[in-house]
XYZ file of C-alpha atoms in Angstrom:
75
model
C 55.184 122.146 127.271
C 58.622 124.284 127.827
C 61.316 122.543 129.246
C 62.432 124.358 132.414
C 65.947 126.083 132.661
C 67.820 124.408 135.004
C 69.321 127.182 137.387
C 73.273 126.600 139.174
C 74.649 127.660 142.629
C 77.624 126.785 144.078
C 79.394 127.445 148.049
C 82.844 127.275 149.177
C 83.487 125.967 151.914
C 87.368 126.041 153.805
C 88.702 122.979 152.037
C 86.052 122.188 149.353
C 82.927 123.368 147.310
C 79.600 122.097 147.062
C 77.787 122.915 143.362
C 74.166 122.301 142.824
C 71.983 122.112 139.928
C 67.909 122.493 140.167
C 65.648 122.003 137.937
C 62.746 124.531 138.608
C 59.910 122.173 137.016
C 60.100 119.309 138.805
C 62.511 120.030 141.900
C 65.136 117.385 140.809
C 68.777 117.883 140.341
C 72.669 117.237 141.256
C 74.492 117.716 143.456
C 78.481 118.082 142.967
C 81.096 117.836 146.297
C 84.390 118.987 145.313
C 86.976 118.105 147.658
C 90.578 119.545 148.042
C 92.240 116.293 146.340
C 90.469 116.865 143.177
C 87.642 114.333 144.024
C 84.394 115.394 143.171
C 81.054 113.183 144.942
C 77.912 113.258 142.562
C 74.457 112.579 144.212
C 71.025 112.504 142.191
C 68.619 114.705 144.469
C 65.291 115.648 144.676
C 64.119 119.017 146.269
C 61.143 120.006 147.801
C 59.331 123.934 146.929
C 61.798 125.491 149.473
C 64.948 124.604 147.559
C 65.689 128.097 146.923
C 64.897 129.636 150.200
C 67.025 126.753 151.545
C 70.346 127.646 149.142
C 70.038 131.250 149.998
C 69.621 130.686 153.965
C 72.949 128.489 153.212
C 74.599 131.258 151.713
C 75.119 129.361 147.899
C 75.057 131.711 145.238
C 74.358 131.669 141.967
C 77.009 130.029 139.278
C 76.644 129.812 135.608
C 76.233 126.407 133.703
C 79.216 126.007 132.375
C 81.337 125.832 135.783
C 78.856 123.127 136.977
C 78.924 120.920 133.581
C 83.286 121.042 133.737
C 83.094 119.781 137.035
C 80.054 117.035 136.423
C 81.819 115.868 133.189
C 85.014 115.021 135.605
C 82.732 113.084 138.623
């Protein structure tokens, strides 16, 4: 079985960014809150089908890998 490509999206917001990570396969992923003092909030998450629908009625948009990993190796 292939592993599934995880796919990245990321919103700013006035005084801090929210990044997410799916994974396509099985609708589970991460969740990163940056806030303005450098802080960054990690929360497991699980997704339902929707997830993407729901990210682009939110207005995330799509970010590459690496962005998300620098910020999850500092939470």
């Amino acid at each position: 079985m292939a592993k599934a490509i995880s796919q990245y999206f990321k919103r700013i917001f006035d005084d801090y960014q929210v990044l997410v990570m799916v994974n396509p396969a099985d609708f589970t992923g991460v969740e990163l809150i940056v806030h303005p003092d450098g802080r960054i909030e990690k929360t497991e998450m699980e997704f339902d089908e929707e997830i993407f629908e729901d990210l682009e009625v939110d207005e995330f948009q799509p970010c590459g890998a690496l962005e998300f990993q620098l910020y999850l190796a500092k939470a």
